[in-house]
PDB file of C-alpha atoms in Angstrom:
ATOM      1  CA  UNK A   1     -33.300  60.504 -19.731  1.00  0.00           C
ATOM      2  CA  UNK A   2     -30.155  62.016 -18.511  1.00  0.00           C
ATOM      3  CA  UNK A   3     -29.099  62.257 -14.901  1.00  0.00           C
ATOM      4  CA  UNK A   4     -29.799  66.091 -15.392  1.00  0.00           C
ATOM      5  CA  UNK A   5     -32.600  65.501 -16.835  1.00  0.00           C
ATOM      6  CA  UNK A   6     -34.040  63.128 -13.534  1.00  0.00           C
ATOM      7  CA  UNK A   7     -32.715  65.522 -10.774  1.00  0.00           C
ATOM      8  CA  UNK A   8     -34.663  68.387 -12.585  1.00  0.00           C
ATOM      9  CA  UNK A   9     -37.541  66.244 -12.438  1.00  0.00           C
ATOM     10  CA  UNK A  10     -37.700  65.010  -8.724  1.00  0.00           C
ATOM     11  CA  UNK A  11     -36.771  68.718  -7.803  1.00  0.00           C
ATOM     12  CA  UNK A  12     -39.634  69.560  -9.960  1.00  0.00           C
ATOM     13  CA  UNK A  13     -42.092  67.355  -7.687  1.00  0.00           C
ATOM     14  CA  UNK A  14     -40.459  68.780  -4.070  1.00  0.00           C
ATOM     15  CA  UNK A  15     -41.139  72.209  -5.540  1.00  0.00           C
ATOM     16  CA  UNK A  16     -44.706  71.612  -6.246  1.00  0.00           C
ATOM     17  CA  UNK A  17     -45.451  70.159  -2.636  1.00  0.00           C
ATOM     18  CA  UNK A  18     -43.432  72.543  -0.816  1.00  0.00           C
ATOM     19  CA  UNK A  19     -45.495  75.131  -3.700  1.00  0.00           C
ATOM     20  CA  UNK A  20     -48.625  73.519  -2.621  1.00  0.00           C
ATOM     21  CA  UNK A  21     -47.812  73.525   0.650  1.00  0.00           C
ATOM     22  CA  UNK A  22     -47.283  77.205   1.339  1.00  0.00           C
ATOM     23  CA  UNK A  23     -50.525  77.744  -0.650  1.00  0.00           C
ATOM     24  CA  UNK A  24     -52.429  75.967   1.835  1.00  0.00           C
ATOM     25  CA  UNK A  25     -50.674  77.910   5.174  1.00  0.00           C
ATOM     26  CA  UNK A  26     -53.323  80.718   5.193  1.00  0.00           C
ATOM     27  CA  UNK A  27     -53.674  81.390   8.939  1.00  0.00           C
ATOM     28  CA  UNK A  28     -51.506  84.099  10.726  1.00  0.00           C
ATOM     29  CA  UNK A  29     -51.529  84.076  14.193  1.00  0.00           C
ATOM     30  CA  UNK A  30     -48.622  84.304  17.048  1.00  0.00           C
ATOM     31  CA  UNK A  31     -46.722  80.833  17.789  1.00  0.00           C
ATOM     32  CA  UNK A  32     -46.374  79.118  21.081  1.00  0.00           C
ATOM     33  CA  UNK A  33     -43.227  77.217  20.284  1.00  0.00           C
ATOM     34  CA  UNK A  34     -41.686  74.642  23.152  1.00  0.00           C
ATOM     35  CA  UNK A  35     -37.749  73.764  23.068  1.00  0.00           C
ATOM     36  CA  UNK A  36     -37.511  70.455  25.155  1.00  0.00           C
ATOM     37  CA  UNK A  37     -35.496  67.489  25.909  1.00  0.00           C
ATOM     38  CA  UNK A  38     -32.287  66.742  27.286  1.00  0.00           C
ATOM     39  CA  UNK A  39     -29.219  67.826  24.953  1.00  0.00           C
ATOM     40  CA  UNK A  40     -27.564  71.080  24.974  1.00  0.00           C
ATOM     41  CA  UNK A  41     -29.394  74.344  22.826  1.00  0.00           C
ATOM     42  CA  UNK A  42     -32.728  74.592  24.102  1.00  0.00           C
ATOM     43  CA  UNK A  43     -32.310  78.483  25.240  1.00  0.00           C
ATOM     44  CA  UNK A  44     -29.500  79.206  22.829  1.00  0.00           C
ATOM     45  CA  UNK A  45     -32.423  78.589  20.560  1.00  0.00           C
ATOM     46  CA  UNK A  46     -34.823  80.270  22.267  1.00  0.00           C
ATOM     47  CA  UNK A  47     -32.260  83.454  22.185  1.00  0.00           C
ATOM     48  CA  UNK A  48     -31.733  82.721  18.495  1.00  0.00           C
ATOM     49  CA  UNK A  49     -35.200  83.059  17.534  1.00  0.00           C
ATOM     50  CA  UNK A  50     -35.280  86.411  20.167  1.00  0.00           C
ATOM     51  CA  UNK A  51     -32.066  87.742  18.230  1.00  0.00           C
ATOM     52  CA  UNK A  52     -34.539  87.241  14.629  1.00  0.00           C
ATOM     53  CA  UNK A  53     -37.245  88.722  16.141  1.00  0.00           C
ATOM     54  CA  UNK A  54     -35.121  92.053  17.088  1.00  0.00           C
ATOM     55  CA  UNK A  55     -33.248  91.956  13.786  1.00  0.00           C
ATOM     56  CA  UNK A  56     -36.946  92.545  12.220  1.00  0.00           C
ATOM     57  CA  UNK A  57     -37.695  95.615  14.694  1.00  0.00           C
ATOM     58  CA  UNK A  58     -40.003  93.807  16.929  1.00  0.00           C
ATOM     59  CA  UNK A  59     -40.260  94.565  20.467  1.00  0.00           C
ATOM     60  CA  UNK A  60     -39.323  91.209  22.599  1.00  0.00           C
ATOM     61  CA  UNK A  61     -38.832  90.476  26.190  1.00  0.00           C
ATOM     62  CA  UNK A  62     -37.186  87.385  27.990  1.00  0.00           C
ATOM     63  CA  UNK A  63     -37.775  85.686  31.150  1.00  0.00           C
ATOM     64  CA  UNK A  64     -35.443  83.191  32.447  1.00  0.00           C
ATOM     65  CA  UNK A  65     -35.815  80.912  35.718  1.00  0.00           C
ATOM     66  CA  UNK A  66     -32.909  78.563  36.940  1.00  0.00           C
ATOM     67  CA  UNK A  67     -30.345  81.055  36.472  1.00  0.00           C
ATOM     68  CA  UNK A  68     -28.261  82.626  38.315  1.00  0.00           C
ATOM     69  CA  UNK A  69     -26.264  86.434  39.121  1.00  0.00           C
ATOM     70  CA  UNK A  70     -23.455  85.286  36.732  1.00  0.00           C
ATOM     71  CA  UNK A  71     -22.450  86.880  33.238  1.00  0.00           C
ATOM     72  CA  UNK A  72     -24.723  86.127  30.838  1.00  0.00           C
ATOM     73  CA  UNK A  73     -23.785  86.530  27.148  1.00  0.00           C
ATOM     74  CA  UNK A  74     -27.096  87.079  24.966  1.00  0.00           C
ATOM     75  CA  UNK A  75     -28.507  89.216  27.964  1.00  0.00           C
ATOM     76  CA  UNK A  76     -25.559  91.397  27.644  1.00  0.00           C
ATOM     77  CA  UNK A  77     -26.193  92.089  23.363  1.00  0.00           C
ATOM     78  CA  UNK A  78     -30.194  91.548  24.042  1.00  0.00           C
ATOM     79  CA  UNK A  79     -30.350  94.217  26.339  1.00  0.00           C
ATOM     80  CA  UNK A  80     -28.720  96.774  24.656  1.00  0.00           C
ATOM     81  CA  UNK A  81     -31.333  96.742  22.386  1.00  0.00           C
ATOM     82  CA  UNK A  82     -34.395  96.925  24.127  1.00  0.00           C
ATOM     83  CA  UNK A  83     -35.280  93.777  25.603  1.00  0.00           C
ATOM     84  CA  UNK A  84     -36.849  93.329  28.889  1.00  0.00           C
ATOM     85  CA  UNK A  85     -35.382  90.782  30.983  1.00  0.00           C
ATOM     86  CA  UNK A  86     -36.515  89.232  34.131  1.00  0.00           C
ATOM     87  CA  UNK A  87     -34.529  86.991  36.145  1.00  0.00           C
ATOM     88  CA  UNK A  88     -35.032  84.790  38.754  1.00  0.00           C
ATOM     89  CA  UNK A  89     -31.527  85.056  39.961  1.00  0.00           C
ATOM     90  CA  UNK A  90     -31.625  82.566  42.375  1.00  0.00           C
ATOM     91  CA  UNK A  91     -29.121  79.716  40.717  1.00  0.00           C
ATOM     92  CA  UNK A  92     -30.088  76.310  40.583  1.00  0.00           C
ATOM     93  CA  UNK A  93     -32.294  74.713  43.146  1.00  0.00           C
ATOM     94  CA  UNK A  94     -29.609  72.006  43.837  1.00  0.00           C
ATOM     95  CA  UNK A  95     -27.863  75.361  45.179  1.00  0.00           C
ATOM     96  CA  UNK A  96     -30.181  77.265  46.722  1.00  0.00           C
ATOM     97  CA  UNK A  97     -32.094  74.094  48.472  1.00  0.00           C
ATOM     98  CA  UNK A  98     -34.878  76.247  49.890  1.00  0.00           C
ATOM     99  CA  UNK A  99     -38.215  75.483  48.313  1.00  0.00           C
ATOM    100  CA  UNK A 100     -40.325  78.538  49.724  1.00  0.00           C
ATOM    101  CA  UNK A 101     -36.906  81.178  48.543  1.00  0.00           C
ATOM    102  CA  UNK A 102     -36.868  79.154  44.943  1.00  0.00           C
ATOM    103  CA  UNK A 103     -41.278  79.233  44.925  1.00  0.00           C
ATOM    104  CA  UNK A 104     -41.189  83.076  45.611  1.00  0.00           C
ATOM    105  CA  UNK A 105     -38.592  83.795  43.184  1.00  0.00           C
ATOM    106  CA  UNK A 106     -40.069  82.112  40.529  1.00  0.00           C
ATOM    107  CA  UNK A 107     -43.655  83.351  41.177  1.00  0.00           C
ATOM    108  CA  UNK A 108     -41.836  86.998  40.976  1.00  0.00           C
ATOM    109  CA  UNK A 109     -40.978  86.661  37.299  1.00  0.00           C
ATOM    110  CA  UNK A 110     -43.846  84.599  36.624  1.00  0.00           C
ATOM    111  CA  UNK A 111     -46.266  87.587  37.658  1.00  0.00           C
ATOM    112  CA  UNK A 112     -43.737  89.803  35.344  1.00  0.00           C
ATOM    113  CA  UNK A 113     -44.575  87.196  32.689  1.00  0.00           C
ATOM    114  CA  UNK A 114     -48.142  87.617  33.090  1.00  0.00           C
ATOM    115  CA  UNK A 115     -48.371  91.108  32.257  1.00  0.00           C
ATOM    116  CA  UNK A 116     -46.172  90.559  29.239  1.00  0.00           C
ATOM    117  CA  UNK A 117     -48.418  88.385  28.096  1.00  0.00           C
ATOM    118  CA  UNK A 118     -50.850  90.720  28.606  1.00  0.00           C
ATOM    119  CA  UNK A 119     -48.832  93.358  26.265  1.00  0.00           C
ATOM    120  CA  UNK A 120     -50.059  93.163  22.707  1.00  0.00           C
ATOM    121  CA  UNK A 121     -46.983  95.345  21.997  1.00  0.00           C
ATOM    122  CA  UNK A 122     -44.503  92.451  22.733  1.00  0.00           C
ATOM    123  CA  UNK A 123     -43.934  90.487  19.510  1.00  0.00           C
ATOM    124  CA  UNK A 124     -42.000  87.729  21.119  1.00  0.00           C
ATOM    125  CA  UNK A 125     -41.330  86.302  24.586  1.00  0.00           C
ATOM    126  CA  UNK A 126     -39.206  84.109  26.334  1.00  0.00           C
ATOM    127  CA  UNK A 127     -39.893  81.881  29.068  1.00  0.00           C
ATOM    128  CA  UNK A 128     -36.600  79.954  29.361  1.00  0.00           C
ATOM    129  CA  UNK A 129     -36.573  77.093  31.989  1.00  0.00           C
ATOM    130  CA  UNK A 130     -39.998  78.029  33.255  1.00  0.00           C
ATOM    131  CA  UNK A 131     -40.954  74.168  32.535  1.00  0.00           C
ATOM    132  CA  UNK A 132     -38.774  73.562  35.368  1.00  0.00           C
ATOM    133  CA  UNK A 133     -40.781  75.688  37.977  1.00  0.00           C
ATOM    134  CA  UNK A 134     -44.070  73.830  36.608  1.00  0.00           C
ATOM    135  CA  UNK A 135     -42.788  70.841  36.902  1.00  0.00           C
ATOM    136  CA  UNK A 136     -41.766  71.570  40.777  1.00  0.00           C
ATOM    137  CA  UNK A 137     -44.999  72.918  41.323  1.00  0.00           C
ATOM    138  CA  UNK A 138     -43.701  76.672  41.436  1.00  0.00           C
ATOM    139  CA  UNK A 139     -45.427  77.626  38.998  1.00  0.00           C
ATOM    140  CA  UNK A 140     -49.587  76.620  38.303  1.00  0.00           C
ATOM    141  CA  UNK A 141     -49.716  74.945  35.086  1.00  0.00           C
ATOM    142  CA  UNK A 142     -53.237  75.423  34.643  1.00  0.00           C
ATOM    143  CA  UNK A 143     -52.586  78.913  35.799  1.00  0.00           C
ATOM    144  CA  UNK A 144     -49.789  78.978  32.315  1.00  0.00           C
ATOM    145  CA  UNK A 145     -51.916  77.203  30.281  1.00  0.00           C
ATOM    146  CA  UNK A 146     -54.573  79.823  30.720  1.00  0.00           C
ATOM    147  CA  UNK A 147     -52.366  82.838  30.230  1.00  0.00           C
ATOM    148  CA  UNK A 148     -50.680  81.485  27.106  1.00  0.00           C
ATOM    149  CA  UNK A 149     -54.517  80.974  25.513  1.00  0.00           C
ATOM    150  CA  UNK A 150     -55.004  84.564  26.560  1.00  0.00           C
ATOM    151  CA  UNK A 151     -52.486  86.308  25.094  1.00  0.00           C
ATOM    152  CA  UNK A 152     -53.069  88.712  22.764  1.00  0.00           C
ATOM    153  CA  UNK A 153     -53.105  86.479  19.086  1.00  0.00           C
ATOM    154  CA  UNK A 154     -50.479  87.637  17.219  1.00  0.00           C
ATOM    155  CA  UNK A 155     -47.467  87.325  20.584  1.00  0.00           C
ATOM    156  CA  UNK A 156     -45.512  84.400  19.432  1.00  0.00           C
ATOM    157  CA  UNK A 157     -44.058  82.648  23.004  1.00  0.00           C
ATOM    158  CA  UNK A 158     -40.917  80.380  23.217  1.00  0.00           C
ATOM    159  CA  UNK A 159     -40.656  77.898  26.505  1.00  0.00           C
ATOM    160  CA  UNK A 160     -37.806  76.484  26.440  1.00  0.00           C
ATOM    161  CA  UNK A 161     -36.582  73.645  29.080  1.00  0.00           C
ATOM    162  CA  UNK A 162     -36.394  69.728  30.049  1.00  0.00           C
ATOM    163  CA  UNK A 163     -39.555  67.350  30.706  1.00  0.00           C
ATOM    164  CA  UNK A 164     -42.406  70.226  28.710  1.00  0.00           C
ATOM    165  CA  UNK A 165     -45.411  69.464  30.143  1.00  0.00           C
ATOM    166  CA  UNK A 166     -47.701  66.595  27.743  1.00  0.00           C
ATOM    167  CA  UNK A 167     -50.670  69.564  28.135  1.00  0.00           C
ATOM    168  CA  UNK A 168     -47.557  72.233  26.848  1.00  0.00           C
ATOM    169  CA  UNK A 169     -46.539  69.950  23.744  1.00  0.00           C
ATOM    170  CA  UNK A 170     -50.379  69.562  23.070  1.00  0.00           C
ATOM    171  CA  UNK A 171     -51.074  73.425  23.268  1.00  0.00           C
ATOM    172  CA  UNK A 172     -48.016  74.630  21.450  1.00  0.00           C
ATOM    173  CA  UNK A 173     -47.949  74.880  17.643  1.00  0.00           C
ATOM    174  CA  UNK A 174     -44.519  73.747  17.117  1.00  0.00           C
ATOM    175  CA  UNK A 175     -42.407  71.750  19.450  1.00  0.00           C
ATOM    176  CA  UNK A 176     -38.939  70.384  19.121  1.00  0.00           C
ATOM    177  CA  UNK A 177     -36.972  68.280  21.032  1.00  0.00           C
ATOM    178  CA  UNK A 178     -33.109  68.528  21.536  1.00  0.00           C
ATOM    179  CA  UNK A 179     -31.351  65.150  21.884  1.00  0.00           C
ATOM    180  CA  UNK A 180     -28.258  64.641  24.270  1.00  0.00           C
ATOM    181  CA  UNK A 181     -25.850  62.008  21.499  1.00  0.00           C
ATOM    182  CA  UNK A 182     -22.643  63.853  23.197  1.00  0.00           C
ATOM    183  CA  UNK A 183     -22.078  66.974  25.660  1.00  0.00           C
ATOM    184  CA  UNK A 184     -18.412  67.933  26.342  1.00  0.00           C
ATOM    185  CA  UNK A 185     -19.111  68.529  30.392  1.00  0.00           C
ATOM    186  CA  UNK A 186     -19.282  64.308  30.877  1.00  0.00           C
ATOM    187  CA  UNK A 187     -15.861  64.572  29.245  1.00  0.00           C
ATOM    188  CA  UNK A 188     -14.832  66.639  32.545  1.00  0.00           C
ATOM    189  CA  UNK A 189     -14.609  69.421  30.163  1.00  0.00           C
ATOM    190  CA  UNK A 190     -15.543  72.801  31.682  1.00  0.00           C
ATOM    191  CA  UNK A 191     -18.292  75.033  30.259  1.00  0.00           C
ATOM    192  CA  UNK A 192     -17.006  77.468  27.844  1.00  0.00           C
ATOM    193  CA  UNK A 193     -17.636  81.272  27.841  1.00  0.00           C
ATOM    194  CA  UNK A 194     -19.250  82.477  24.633  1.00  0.00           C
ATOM    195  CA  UNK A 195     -20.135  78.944  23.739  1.00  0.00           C
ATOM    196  CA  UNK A 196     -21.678  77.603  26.500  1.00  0.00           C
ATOM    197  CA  UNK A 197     -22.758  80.573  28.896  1.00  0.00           C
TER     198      UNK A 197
END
């Protein structure tokens, strides 16, 4: 048997799994997708899979915690063409360093995201760094949980941020996990518009 011969047969067996395994995906139904861990690219791929989303005429919204008044790339194209964002505009706890200002602000866009997920219009939504404000205790997880099981079943969600919640990871139906092998900023390298922000 030839070397052409062998590839053509091993490609032959991948493309009668991955074959078999489309057959066997049957159920449509919106995706709760979670974007954890501690590298770099958790909301740049939240905003990636927004950017899809749009670029296949569905309506989308986006609700980000932890950040700040400052420029903000994707939220200047995003907006532009139709999505809703919510912001909690406060900056980083480590700046602000008022619990009750940081609690209020986040349960501000958290009752926005609650009638978004209320919105069977919305396609997909974005809940970038909300893990954050559950894992503070800003934000009710049980309270999340119970909205994200609500929603109406074909709204895909994306949460994006560090340390998901175990009961998150078990609820969602696909969950990644970025890894931190190298990040230019512990170089003493500063954060780069259009790359990094």
């Amino acid at each position: 048997m030839s070397d052409q011969q062998r590839h053509q047969a091993r490609q032959q067996k991948v493309k009668e799994n991955v074959d078999a395994k489309i057959a066997s995906a049957q159920q449509e139904k919106g995706l709760l997708l979670v974007v954890t861990g501690n590298g770099k690219g958790k909301s740049t791929s939240g905003f990636g899979t927004i950017t899809r989303a749009i670029g296949h005429e569905q309506k989308c919204a986006v609700a980000q915690f932890v950040k700040g008044t400052w420029d903000n790339g994707e939220r200047n194209v995003l907006e532009k063409l139709g999505v809703e964002f919510q912001v909690m505009a406060t900056g980083f706890t480590w700046e602000t360093q008022n619990k009750q200002t940081d609690t209020d602000a986040a349960q501000a866009v958290w009752k926005e995201c609650l009638r978004m997920l209320q919105d069977p219009s919305l396609h997909v939504l974005l809940f970038d760094e909300i893990t954050y404000m559950i894992n503070f205790g800003y934000i009710d997880l049980d309270e999340v949980i119970d909205a994200l099981q609500q929603r109406p079943p074909m709204q895909s969600v994306i949460i994006t941020g560090r340390g998901a919640h175990r009961r998150l990871i078990e609820l969602a139906d696909t969950v990644s996990e970025v890894k931190n092998t190298k990040h230019a900023f512990d170089s003493g390298i500063k954060a780069l518009k259009g790359v990094d922000w």
